[in-house]
PDB file of C-alpha atoms in Angstrom:
ATOM      1  CA  UNK A   1      78.141  85.802  98.761  1.00  0.00           C
ATOM      2  CA  UNK A   2      79.282  85.693  95.198  1.00  0.00           C
ATOM      3  CA  UNK A   3      81.811  87.177  92.856  1.00  0.00           C
ATOM      4  CA  UNK A   4      79.215  89.566  91.468  1.00  0.00           C
ATOM      5  CA  UNK A   5      79.170  91.374  94.838  1.00  0.00           C
ATOM      6  CA  UNK A   6      82.743  92.398  94.138  1.00  0.00           C
ATOM      7  CA  UNK A   7      81.491  94.396  91.153  1.00  0.00           C
ATOM      8  CA  UNK A   8      79.058  96.247  93.409  1.00  0.00           C
ATOM      9  CA  UNK A   9      81.762  96.866  96.041  1.00  0.00           C
ATOM     10  CA  UNK A  10      84.436  98.053  93.616  1.00  0.00           C
ATOM     11  CA  UNK A  11      81.829  99.988  91.650  1.00  0.00           C
ATOM     12  CA  UNK A  12      80.775 101.948  94.722  1.00  0.00           C
ATOM     13  CA  UNK A  13      84.432 102.760  95.372  1.00  0.00           C
ATOM     14  CA  UNK A  14      84.878 103.974  91.773  1.00  0.00           C
ATOM     15  CA  UNK A  15      81.866 106.278  92.162  1.00  0.00           C
ATOM     16  CA  UNK A  16      83.167 107.623  95.472  1.00  0.00           C
ATOM     17  CA  UNK A  17      86.688 108.193  94.165  1.00  0.00           C
ATOM     18  CA  UNK A  18      85.433 109.957  91.051  1.00  0.00           C
ATOM     19  CA  UNK A  19      83.302 112.228  93.273  1.00  0.00           C
ATOM     20  CA  UNK A  20      86.484 113.021  95.188  1.00  0.00           C
ATOM     21  CA  UNK A  21      88.333 113.719  91.937  1.00  0.00           C
ATOM     22  CA  UNK A  22      85.427 115.960  90.916  1.00  0.00           C
ATOM     23  CA  UNK A  23      85.793 117.980  94.123  1.00  0.00           C
ATOM     24  CA  UNK A  24      89.540 118.298  93.520  1.00  0.00           C
ATOM     25  CA  UNK A  25      88.873 119.550  89.979  1.00  0.00           C
ATOM     26  CA  UNK A  26      86.403 122.174  91.279  1.00  0.00           C
ATOM     27  CA  UNK A  27      88.849 123.291  93.949  1.00  0.00           C
ATOM     28  CA  UNK A  28      91.800 123.619  91.585  1.00  0.00           C
ATOM     29  CA  UNK A  29      89.689 125.372  88.956  1.00  0.00           C
ATOM     30  CA  UNK A  30      88.452 127.874  91.536  1.00  0.00           C
ATOM     31  CA  UNK A  31      91.714 128.389  93.385  1.00  0.00           C
ATOM     32  CA  UNK A  32      91.613 132.073  92.427  1.00  0.00           C
ATOM     33  CA  UNK A  33      87.855 132.754  92.284  1.00  0.00           C
ATOM     34  CA  UNK A  34      87.485 135.799  94.512  1.00  0.00           C
ATOM     35  CA  UNK A  35      83.703 135.862  94.124  1.00  0.00           C
ATOM     36  CA  UNK A  36      81.411 132.887  93.740  1.00  0.00           C
ATOM     37  CA  UNK A  37      77.692 132.737  92.945  1.00  0.00           C
ATOM     38  CA  UNK A  38      76.870 134.100  96.417  1.00  0.00           C
ATOM     39  CA  UNK A  39      79.322 136.987  96.163  1.00  0.00           C
ATOM     40  CA  UNK A  40      81.632 135.300  98.695  1.00  0.00           C
ATOM     41  CA  UNK A  41      85.067 133.851  97.919  1.00  0.00           C
ATOM     42  CA  UNK A  42      84.996 130.201  96.825  1.00  0.00           C
ATOM     43  CA  UNK A  43      85.528 127.698  99.651  1.00  0.00           C
ATOM     44  CA  UNK A  44      87.309 124.402  99.068  1.00  0.00           C
ATOM     45  CA  UNK A  45      84.980 121.399  98.878  1.00  0.00           C
ATOM     46  CA  UNK A  46      85.694 118.083 100.516  1.00  0.00           C
ATOM     47  CA  UNK A  47      83.770 114.815 100.100  1.00  0.00           C
ATOM     48  CA  UNK A  48      82.927 112.618 103.095  1.00  0.00           C
ATOM     49  CA  UNK A  49      83.215 108.843 102.687  1.00  0.00           C
ATOM     50  CA  UNK A  50      81.257 106.297 104.668  1.00  0.00           C
ATOM     51  CA  UNK A  51      81.417 102.506 104.657  1.00  0.00           C
ATOM     52  CA  UNK A  52      78.066 101.117 103.587  1.00  0.00           C
ATOM     53  CA  UNK A  53      76.588  97.650 103.233  1.00  0.00           C
ATOM     54  CA  UNK A  54      76.213  96.292  99.722  1.00  0.00           C
ATOM     55  CA  UNK A  55      73.154  94.222  98.914  1.00  0.00           C
ATOM     56  CA  UNK A  56      74.156  90.573  99.076  1.00  0.00           C
ATOM     57  CA  UNK A  57      77.092  91.097 101.418  1.00  0.00           C
ATOM     58  CA  UNK A  58      80.320  93.038 101.517  1.00  0.00           C
ATOM     59  CA  UNK A  59      81.114  96.597 102.427  1.00  0.00           C
ATOM     60  CA  UNK A  60      81.166  99.345  99.819  1.00  0.00           C
ATOM     61  CA  UNK A  61      81.702 103.092 100.027  1.00  0.00           C
ATOM     62  CA  UNK A  62      79.200 105.896  99.803  1.00  0.00           C
ATOM     63  CA  UNK A  63      79.682 109.654  99.607  1.00  0.00           C
ATOM     64  CA  UNK A  64      77.535 111.008 102.427  1.00  0.00           C
ATOM     65  CA  UNK A  65      78.073 114.642 101.624  1.00  0.00           C
ATOM     66  CA  UNK A  66      80.242 117.424 100.314  1.00  0.00           C
ATOM     67  CA  UNK A  67      81.434 119.834 102.997  1.00  0.00           C
ATOM     68  CA  UNK A  68      83.085 123.234 102.705  1.00  0.00           C
ATOM     69  CA  UNK A  69      86.582 123.406 104.115  1.00  0.00           C
ATOM     70  CA  UNK A  70      86.748 125.224 107.466  1.00  0.00           C
ATOM     71  CA  UNK A  71      90.223 126.583 106.765  1.00  0.00           C
ATOM     72  CA  UNK A  72      90.496 130.388 106.999  1.00  0.00           C
ATOM     73  CA  UNK A  73      90.390 132.317 103.741  1.00  0.00           C
ATOM     74  CA  UNK A  74      93.709 133.379 102.310  1.00  0.00           C
ATOM     75  CA  UNK A  75      94.167 137.140 102.794  1.00  0.00           C
ATOM     76  CA  UNK A  76      96.223 138.739 100.044  1.00  0.00           C
ATOM     77  CA  UNK A  77      97.539 142.323 100.225  1.00  0.00           C
ATOM     78  CA  UNK A  78      96.441 144.003  97.034  1.00  0.00           C
ATOM     79  CA  UNK A  79      95.231 147.582  97.661  1.00  0.00           C
ATOM     80  CA  UNK A  80      94.591 148.260  93.972  1.00  0.00           C
ATOM     81  CA  UNK A  81      92.018 145.453  93.731  1.00  0.00           C
ATOM     82  CA  UNK A  82      88.411 146.758  93.787  1.00  0.00           C
ATOM     83  CA  UNK A  83      87.472 143.820  96.042  1.00  0.00           C
ATOM     84  CA  UNK A  84      89.999 144.829  98.696  1.00  0.00           C
ATOM     85  CA  UNK A  85      88.834 145.805 102.186  1.00  0.00           C
ATOM     86  CA  UNK A  86      89.826 149.015 104.026  1.00  0.00           C
ATOM     87  CA  UNK A  87      93.173 147.572 105.013  1.00  0.00           C
ATOM     88  CA  UNK A  88      93.919 146.680 101.392  1.00  0.00           C
ATOM     89  CA  UNK A  89      93.477 142.921 101.776  1.00  0.00           C
ATOM     90  CA  UNK A  90      91.544 140.699  99.371  1.00  0.00           C
ATOM     91  CA  UNK A  91      89.953 137.474 100.697  1.00  0.00           C
ATOM     92  CA  UNK A  92      91.043 134.624  98.455  1.00  0.00           C
ATOM     93  CA  UNK A  93      89.615 131.057  98.376  1.00  0.00           C
ATOM     94  CA  UNK A  94      90.966 128.686 101.055  1.00  0.00           C
ATOM     95  CA  UNK A  95      92.112 126.180  98.441  1.00  0.00           C
ATOM     96  CA  UNK A  96      95.464 124.631  99.293  1.00  0.00           C
ATOM     97  CA  UNK A  97      96.875 123.620  95.927  1.00  0.00           C
ATOM     98  CA  UNK A  98      99.420 121.209  97.428  1.00  0.00           C
ATOM     99  CA  UNK A  99      96.672 119.416  99.403  1.00  0.00           C
ATOM    100  CA  UNK A 100      94.559 119.185  96.299  1.00  0.00           C
ATOM    101  CA  UNK A 101      97.355 117.686  94.215  1.00  0.00           C
ATOM    102  CA  UNK A 102      97.987 115.065  96.918  1.00  0.00           C
ATOM    103  CA  UNK A 103      94.255 114.348  97.039  1.00  0.00           C
ATOM    104  CA  UNK A 104      94.177 113.983  93.279  1.00  0.00           C
ATOM    105  CA  UNK A 105      97.021 111.478  93.176  1.00  0.00           C
ATOM    106  CA  UNK A 106      95.547 109.507  96.070  1.00  0.00           C
ATOM    107  CA  UNK A 107      92.106 109.396  94.433  1.00  0.00           C
ATOM    108  CA  UNK A 108      93.479 108.274  91.090  1.00  0.00           C
ATOM    109  CA  UNK A 109      95.586 105.523  92.716  1.00  0.00           C
ATOM    110  CA  UNK A 110      92.565 104.270  94.660  1.00  0.00           C
ATOM    111  CA  UNK A 111      90.540 104.344  91.464  1.00  0.00           C
ATOM    112  CA  UNK A 112      93.180 102.265  89.685  1.00  0.00           C
ATOM    113  CA  UNK A 113      93.263  99.740  92.522  1.00  0.00           C
ATOM    114  CA  UNK A 114      89.525  99.242  92.320  1.00  0.00           C
ATOM    115  CA  UNK A 115      89.600  98.898  88.546  1.00  0.00           C
ATOM    116  CA  UNK A 116      92.184  96.161  89.043  1.00  0.00           C
ATOM    117  CA  UNK A 117      89.942  94.456  91.605  1.00  0.00           C
ATOM    118  CA  UNK A 118      87.131  94.517  89.049  1.00  0.00           C
ATOM    119  CA  UNK A 119      89.329  93.096  86.301  1.00  0.00           C
ATOM    120  CA  UNK A 120      90.460  90.246  88.557  1.00  0.00           C
ATOM    121  CA  UNK A 121      86.872  89.477  89.588  1.00  0.00           C
ATOM    122  CA  UNK A 122      85.848  89.507  85.936  1.00  0.00           C
ATOM    123  CA  UNK A 123      88.505  87.043  84.841  1.00  0.00           C
ATOM    124  CA  UNK A 124      87.784  84.762  87.830  1.00  0.00           C
ATOM    125  CA  UNK A 125      84.104  84.804  86.952  1.00  0.00           C
ATOM    126  CA  UNK A 126      84.815  83.921  83.344  1.00  0.00           C
ATOM    127  CA  UNK A 127      86.971  81.012  84.505  1.00  0.00           C
ATOM    128  CA  UNK A 128      84.250  79.835  86.883  1.00  0.00           C
ATOM    129  CA  UNK A 129      81.737  79.912  84.070  1.00  0.00           C
ATOM    130  CA  UNK A 130      84.099  77.805  81.964  1.00  0.00           C
ATOM    131  CA  UNK A 131      83.993  74.892  84.462  1.00  0.00           C
ATOM    132  CA  UNK A 132      82.931  71.718  82.728  1.00  0.00           C
ATOM    133  CA  UNK A 133      83.620  72.965  79.245  1.00  0.00           C
TER     134      UNK A 133
ATOM    135  CA  UNK B   1      75.919  58.122  91.529  1.00  0.00           C
ATOM    136  CA  UNK B   2      75.208  61.823  91.806  1.00  0.00           C
ATOM    137  CA  UNK B   3      75.866  61.752  95.550  1.00  0.00           C
ATOM    138  CA  UNK B   4      79.296  60.312  94.746  1.00  0.00           C
ATOM    139  CA  UNK B   5      80.012  63.243  92.446  1.00  0.00           C
ATOM    140  CA  UNK B   6      78.754  65.554  95.171  1.00  0.00           C
ATOM    141  CA  UNK B   7      81.020  63.934  97.749  1.00  0.00           C
ATOM    142  CA  UNK B   8      83.964  64.105  95.347  1.00  0.00           C
ATOM    143  CA  UNK B   9      83.555  67.832  94.837  1.00  0.00           C
ATOM    144  CA  UNK B  10      82.362  68.792  98.309  1.00  0.00           C
ATOM    145  CA  UNK B  11      85.708  69.831  99.795  1.00  0.00           C
ATOM    146  CA  UNK B  12      86.779  71.750  96.689  1.00  0.00           C
ATOM    147  CA  UNK B  13      83.413  73.426  96.413  1.00  0.00           C
ATOM    148  CA  UNK B  14      83.491  74.532 100.055  1.00  0.00           C
ATOM    149  CA  UNK B  15      87.057  75.757  99.623  1.00  0.00           C
ATOM    150  CA  UNK B  16      86.052  77.706  96.518  1.00  0.00           C
ATOM    151  CA  UNK B  17      83.174  79.296  98.423  1.00  0.00           C
ATOM    152  CA  UNK B  18      85.542  80.300 101.214  1.00  0.00           C
ATOM    153  CA  UNK B  19      87.909  81.792  98.615  1.00  0.00           C
ATOM    154  CA  UNK B  20      85.066  83.793  97.065  1.00  0.00           C
ATOM    155  CA  UNK B  21      84.090  85.080 100.508  1.00  0.00           C
ATOM    156  CA  UNK B  22      87.680  86.074 101.212  1.00  0.00           C
ATOM    157  CA  UNK B  23      87.902  87.795  97.823  1.00  0.00           C
ATOM    158  CA  UNK B  24      84.792  89.779  98.742  1.00  0.00           C
ATOM    159  CA  UNK B  25      86.265  90.828 102.096  1.00  0.00           C
ATOM    160  CA  UNK B  26      89.505  91.920 100.440  1.00  0.00           C
ATOM    161  CA  UNK B  27      87.592  93.855  97.775  1.00  0.00           C
ATOM    162  CA  UNK B  28      85.708  95.620 100.588  1.00  0.00           C
ATOM    163  CA  UNK B  29      89.007  96.488 102.254  1.00  0.00           C
ATOM    164  CA  UNK B  30      90.457  97.899  99.031  1.00  0.00           C
ATOM    165  CA  UNK B  31      87.243  99.824  98.304  1.00  0.00           C
ATOM    166  CA  UNK B  32      87.343 101.411 101.769  1.00  0.00           C
ATOM    167  CA  UNK B  33      91.041 102.327 101.734  1.00  0.00           C
ATOM    168  CA  UNK B  34      90.108 106.011 102.140  1.00  0.00           C
ATOM    169  CA  UNK B  35      87.102 105.681 104.450  1.00  0.00           C
ATOM    170  CA  UNK B  36      87.772 107.110 107.921  1.00  0.00           C
ATOM    171  CA  UNK B  37      87.470 104.609 110.791  1.00  0.00           C
ATOM    172  CA  UNK B  38      87.065 101.608 108.492  1.00  0.00           C
ATOM    173  CA  UNK B  39      88.637  98.471 109.976  1.00  0.00           C
ATOM    174  CA  UNK B  40      90.126  95.955 107.555  1.00  0.00           C
ATOM    175  CA  UNK B  41      88.913  92.361 107.875  1.00  0.00           C
ATOM    176  CA  UNK B  42      90.091  89.004 106.634  1.00  0.00           C
ATOM    177  CA  UNK B  43      89.431  85.331 107.281  1.00  0.00           C
ATOM    178  CA  UNK B  44      91.847  82.659 108.379  1.00  0.00           C
ATOM    179  CA  UNK B  45      91.286  80.352 105.425  1.00  0.00           C
ATOM    180  CA  UNK B  46      92.232  77.152 107.292  1.00  0.00           C
ATOM    181  CA  UNK B  47      89.856  77.930 110.171  1.00  0.00           C
ATOM    182  CA  UNK B  48      87.026  78.899 107.840  1.00  0.00           C
ATOM    183  CA  UNK B  49      87.357  75.755 105.726  1.00  0.00           C
ATOM    184  CA  UNK B  50      87.628  73.430 108.732  1.00  0.00           C
ATOM    185  CA  UNK B  51      84.618  75.108 110.326  1.00  0.00           C
ATOM    186  CA  UNK B  52      82.513  74.875 107.184  1.00  0.00           C
ATOM    187  CA  UNK B  53      83.440  71.225 106.556  1.00  0.00           C
ATOM    188  CA  UNK B  54      82.616  70.327 110.159  1.00  0.00           C
ATOM    189  CA  UNK B  55      79.245  72.035 109.722  1.00  0.00           C
ATOM    190  CA  UNK B  56      80.080  74.537 112.402  1.00  0.00           C
ATOM    191  CA  UNK B  57      77.935  77.639 112.187  1.00  0.00           C
ATOM    192  CA  UNK B  58      79.472  80.047 114.611  1.00  0.00           C
ATOM    193  CA  UNK B  59      76.932  82.143 116.520  1.00  0.00           C
ATOM    194  CA  UNK B  60      73.842  81.308 114.503  1.00  0.00           C
ATOM    195  CA  UNK B  61      71.967  84.467 115.434  1.00  0.00           C
ATOM    196  CA  UNK B  62      70.171  85.995 112.493  1.00  0.00           C
ATOM    197  CA  UNK B  63      69.165  89.632 112.600  1.00  0.00           C
ATOM    198  CA  UNK B  64      65.936  90.919 111.136  1.00  0.00           C
ATOM    199  CA  UNK B  65      66.778  93.400 108.382  1.00  0.00           C
ATOM    200  CA  UNK B  66      64.150  95.979 107.523  1.00  0.00           C
ATOM    201  CA  UNK B  67      66.261  97.776 104.940  1.00  0.00           C
ATOM    202  CA  UNK B  68      68.638  96.555 102.273  1.00  0.00           C
ATOM    203  CA  UNK B  69      71.205  99.001 103.670  1.00  0.00           C
ATOM    204  CA  UNK B  70      71.364  97.329 107.077  1.00  0.00           C
ATOM    205  CA  UNK B  71      74.552  95.457 107.709  1.00  0.00           C
ATOM    206  CA  UNK B  72      73.750  91.762 107.640  1.00  0.00           C
ATOM    207  CA  UNK B  73      74.462  89.541 110.586  1.00  0.00           C
ATOM    208  CA  UNK B  74      77.872  87.997 110.133  1.00  0.00           C
ATOM    209  CA  UNK B  75      76.605  84.535 110.914  1.00  0.00           C
ATOM    210  CA  UNK B  76      74.087  84.669 108.084  1.00  0.00           C
ATOM    211  CA  UNK B  77      77.120  84.089 105.869  1.00  0.00           C
ATOM    212  CA  UNK B  78      78.572  80.586 105.849  1.00  0.00           C
ATOM    213  CA  UNK B  79      82.067  81.874 106.640  1.00  0.00           C
ATOM    214  CA  UNK B  80      81.030  85.078 108.392  1.00  0.00           C
ATOM    215  CA  UNK B  81      81.968  83.731 111.809  1.00  0.00           C
ATOM    216  CA  UNK B  82      85.557  83.291 110.660  1.00  0.00           C
ATOM    217  CA  UNK B  83      86.010  86.935 109.630  1.00  0.00           C
ATOM    218  CA  UNK B  84      88.431  88.725 111.937  1.00  0.00           C
ATOM    219  CA  UNK B  85      89.752  92.262 112.133  1.00  0.00           C
ATOM    220  CA  UNK B  86      93.310  92.794 111.029  1.00  0.00           C
ATOM    221  CA  UNK B  87      95.805  93.856 113.656  1.00  0.00           C
ATOM    222  CA  UNK B  88      97.594  96.873 112.277  1.00  0.00           C
ATOM    223  CA  UNK B  89     100.946  97.853 113.684  1.00  0.00           C
ATOM    224  CA  UNK B  90     100.901 101.258 112.040  1.00  0.00           C
ATOM    225  CA  UNK B  91      97.356 102.653 112.111  1.00  0.00           C
ATOM    226  CA  UNK B  92      96.267 105.733 110.192  1.00  0.00           C
ATOM    227  CA  UNK B  93      95.399 108.945 111.993  1.00  0.00           C
ATOM    228  CA  UNK B  94      91.813 108.715 110.707  1.00  0.00           C
ATOM    229  CA  UNK B  95      91.316 105.270 112.292  1.00  0.00           C
ATOM    230  CA  UNK B  96      91.479 103.385 108.993  1.00  0.00           C
ATOM    231  CA  UNK B  97      93.454 100.127 109.206  1.00  0.00           C
ATOM    232  CA  UNK B  98      93.657  99.231 105.511  1.00  0.00           C
ATOM    233  CA  UNK B  99      97.230  98.588 104.429  1.00  0.00           C
ATOM    234  CA  UNK B 100      97.024  98.675 100.650  1.00  0.00           C
ATOM    235  CA  UNK B 101     100.188  96.596 100.085  1.00  0.00           C
ATOM    236  CA  UNK B 102      98.915  93.800 102.332  1.00  0.00           C
ATOM    237  CA  UNK B 103      95.464  93.896 100.775  1.00  0.00           C
ATOM    238  CA  UNK B 104      96.676  93.854  97.195  1.00  0.00           C
ATOM    239  CA  UNK B 105      99.093  91.022  97.858  1.00  0.00           C
ATOM    240  CA  UNK B 106      96.357  89.025  99.598  1.00  0.00           C
ATOM    241  CA  UNK B 107      93.925  89.777  96.775  1.00  0.00           C
ATOM    242  CA  UNK B 108      96.332  88.561  94.092  1.00  0.00           C
ATOM    243  CA  UNK B 109      97.244  85.481  96.134  1.00  0.00           C
ATOM    244  CA  UNK B 110      93.591  84.642  96.727  1.00  0.00           C
ATOM    245  CA  UNK B 111      92.801  85.051  93.027  1.00  0.00           C
ATOM    246  CA  UNK B 112      95.544  82.584  92.110  1.00  0.00           C
ATOM    247  CA  UNK B 113      94.297  80.123  94.739  1.00  0.00           C
ATOM    248  CA  UNK B 114      90.816  80.427  93.280  1.00  0.00           C
ATOM    249  CA  UNK B 115      92.126  79.695  89.825  1.00  0.00           C
ATOM    250  CA  UNK B 116      93.954  76.652  91.177  1.00  0.00           C
ATOM    251  CA  UNK B 117      90.758  75.412  92.807  1.00  0.00           C
ATOM    252  CA  UNK B 118      88.863  75.918  89.543  1.00  0.00           C
ATOM    253  CA  UNK B 119      91.540  73.948  87.689  1.00  0.00           C
ATOM    254  CA  UNK B 120      91.255  71.086  90.191  1.00  0.00           C
ATOM    255  CA  UNK B 121      87.472  71.011  89.825  1.00  0.00           C
ATOM    256  CA  UNK B 122      87.801  70.984  86.044  1.00  0.00           C
ATOM    257  CA  UNK B 123      90.286  68.108  86.353  1.00  0.00           C
ATOM    258  CA  UNK B 124      87.872  66.117  88.521  1.00  0.00           C
ATOM    259  CA  UNK B 125      85.061  66.648  86.071  1.00  0.00           C
ATOM    260  CA  UNK B 126      87.141  65.637  83.068  1.00  0.00           C
ATOM    261  CA  UNK B 127      88.235  62.477  84.930  1.00  0.00           C
ATOM    262  CA  UNK B 128      84.584  61.655  85.541  1.00  0.00           C
ATOM    263  CA  UNK B 129      83.728  62.320  81.928  1.00  0.00           C
ATOM    264  CA  UNK B 130      86.536  60.040  80.824  1.00  0.00           C
ATOM    265  CA  UNK B 131      85.284  57.294  83.143  1.00  0.00           C
ATOM    266  CA  UNK B 132      81.767  57.599  81.823  1.00  0.00           C
ATOM    267  CA  UNK B 133      82.612  57.770  78.152  1.00  0.00           C
ATOM    268  CA  UNK B 134      82.255  54.606  76.128  1.00  0.00           C
ATOM    269  CA  UNK B 135      85.562  53.683  74.648  1.00  0.00           C
TER     270      UNK B 135
END
């Protein structure tokens, strides 16, 4: 139980939120990638958060994994595309750009909140250290 | 003499410890604002302080922890027994009960209260120093 635990707690949240922002960046960058490394259309990635104990007390966050979105692929009618199937449809990544933008804003707000928590903890710690001076 | 100084600072020190514990809980809540099924927690400061001053250790059952990642027993913390779950009137679909506005307001309020406590402790110490100084 001490102020320094707050650094560990907020730090774990910063790591988790930046992993989420990373996933959003990958998804937005690959919103139109018809073929990935495996020859299949890119699938949107999502990070999974889990509450985890921090050494010394408190509850931090941990990214337990990155999962592919289960949403169906976007089928686009484009007969002239060489990747089109017999019906003339091309399978496009299942990235929902609106979802990703919302995710991005949410992640950056959460990141800011945790930075603020860290700043407050820092200034409180400095004031505690100044006791008796 | 030193026991007098101890006695003088005891209440403020305990209060400061309770404030630090609350700050930690609130930081955990803010950190887990996006974690599914996380339940926000807080302490009733008055209860926690009264309990700690009366030497009450609620449910003194300590768990054996074989890994640093195990959640510690609440009662291994001095104020752990006072930590309660927040009642949320508008829960999230994912089971998370962190209300960021409430948490941020509580965090700021608690930080100010901590600063006040630190100022009081500094005041006590400077009074003591003044009393001890040869004029």
